Structure formats: structure tokens, C-alpha cells
Coordinates of C-alpha atoms in Angstrom, one line a residue:
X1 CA 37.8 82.6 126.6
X2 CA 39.2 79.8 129.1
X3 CA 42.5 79.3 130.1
X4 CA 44.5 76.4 128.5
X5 CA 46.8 74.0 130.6
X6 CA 48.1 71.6 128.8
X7 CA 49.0 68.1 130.5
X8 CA 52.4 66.7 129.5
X9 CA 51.2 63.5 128.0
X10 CA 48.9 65.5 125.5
X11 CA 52.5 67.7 124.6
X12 CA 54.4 63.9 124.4
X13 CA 51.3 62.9 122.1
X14 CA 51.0 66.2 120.0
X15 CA 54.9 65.7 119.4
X16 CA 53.9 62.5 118.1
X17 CA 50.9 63.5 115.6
X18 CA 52.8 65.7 114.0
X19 CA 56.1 64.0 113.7
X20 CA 54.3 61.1 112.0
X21 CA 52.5 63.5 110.1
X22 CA 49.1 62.5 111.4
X23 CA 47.7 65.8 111.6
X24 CA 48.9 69.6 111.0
X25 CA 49.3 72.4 113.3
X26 CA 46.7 74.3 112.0
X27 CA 43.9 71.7 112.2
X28 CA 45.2 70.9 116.0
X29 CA 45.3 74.7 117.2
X30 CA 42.1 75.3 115.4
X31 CA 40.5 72.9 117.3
X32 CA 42.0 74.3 120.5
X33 CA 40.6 77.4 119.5
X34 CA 37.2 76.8 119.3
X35 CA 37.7 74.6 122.2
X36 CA 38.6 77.5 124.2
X37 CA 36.2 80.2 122.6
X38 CA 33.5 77.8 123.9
X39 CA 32.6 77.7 120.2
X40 CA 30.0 74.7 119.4
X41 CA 31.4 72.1 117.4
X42 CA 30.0 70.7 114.2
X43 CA 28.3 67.3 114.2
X44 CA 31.5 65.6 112.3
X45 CA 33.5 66.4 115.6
X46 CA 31.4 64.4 117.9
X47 CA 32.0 66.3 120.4
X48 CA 30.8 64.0 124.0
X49 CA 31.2 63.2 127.5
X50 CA 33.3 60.1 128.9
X51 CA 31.6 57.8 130.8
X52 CA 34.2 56.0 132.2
X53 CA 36.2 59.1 133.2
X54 CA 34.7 61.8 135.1
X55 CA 34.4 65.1 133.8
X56 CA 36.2 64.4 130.5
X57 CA 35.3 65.1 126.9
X58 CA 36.3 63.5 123.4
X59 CA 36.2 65.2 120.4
X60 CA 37.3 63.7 117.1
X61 CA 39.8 66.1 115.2
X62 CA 40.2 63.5 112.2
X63 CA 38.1 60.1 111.8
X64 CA 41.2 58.1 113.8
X65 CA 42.5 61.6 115.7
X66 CA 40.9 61.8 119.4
X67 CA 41.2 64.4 121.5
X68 CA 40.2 64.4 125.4
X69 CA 40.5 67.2 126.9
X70 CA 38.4 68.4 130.1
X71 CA 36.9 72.2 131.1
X72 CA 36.6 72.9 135.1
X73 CA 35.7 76.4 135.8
X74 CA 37.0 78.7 133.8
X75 CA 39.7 76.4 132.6
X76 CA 40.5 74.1 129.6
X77 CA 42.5 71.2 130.2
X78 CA 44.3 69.1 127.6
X79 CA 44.6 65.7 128.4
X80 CA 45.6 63.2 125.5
X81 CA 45.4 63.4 122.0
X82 CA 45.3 59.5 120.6
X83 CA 45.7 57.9 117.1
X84 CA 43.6 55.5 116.3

């Protein structure tokens, strides 16, 4: 299991989601989870790699719910969770 650090501007954005009622806490730390289980995620996830940014990841909680998040070592790293 990797170790979680979580970056402030995912906790501002996560405050966000579930304040507006975007997603639920379950579905969000589900998805953490099996993020840091190194579970494999199903297809509707589409789970992929950022160009643009090195090292960093995108997986699509809901159809308009991103998550980026990043895994160095032995570590996951949360990095922004955006609302599309």
C-alpha cells in the first residue's frame, strides 16, 4: 500500500466537490483506495499519464470529475481534483 500526501489545493478542491454536492465521500475515498492499493482501474476511469506535466496521472472519478494525482516511489500524491 503507498503512502498518501495530500497537497492543499486537492483538500481546498475536495472541500469544494462535496460542498456543491458534486460527488460523495465514498466514491472520492474509494477511488483513493484503489489508488493506493495499486489496484488497476476499470476502463470507464481512464486512467492516463499527463503529457504536459511530468510524472502526473488523471483519472476520471465521474464523466466531469478529474482527478490528478502523481505516485513517486512508494508514495501517492494528490494533486487536484477538478470539475469540469
Amino acid at each position: 500500500m503507498l503512502k498518501l500526501i495530500v497537497k492543499r489545493s486537492f483538500k481546498k478542491d475536495r472541500i469544494r466537490c462535496l460542498k456543491n454536492k458534486k460527488i460523495t465521500e465514498d466514491k472520492l475515498s474509494a477511488m483513493i483506495s484503489k489508488l493506493q492499493e495499486q489496484t488497476p482501474l476499470e476502463v470507464k476511469h481512464k486512467n492516463h499519464v499527463l503529457k504536459q506535466w511530468k510524472n502526473c496521472k488523471e483519472c476520471h472519478i465521474e464523466p466531469d470529475l478529474l482527478l490528478l494525482y502523481q505516485i513517486q516511489n512508494d508514495t501517492l500524491i494528490l494533486s487536484k481534483a477538478v470539475y469540469t
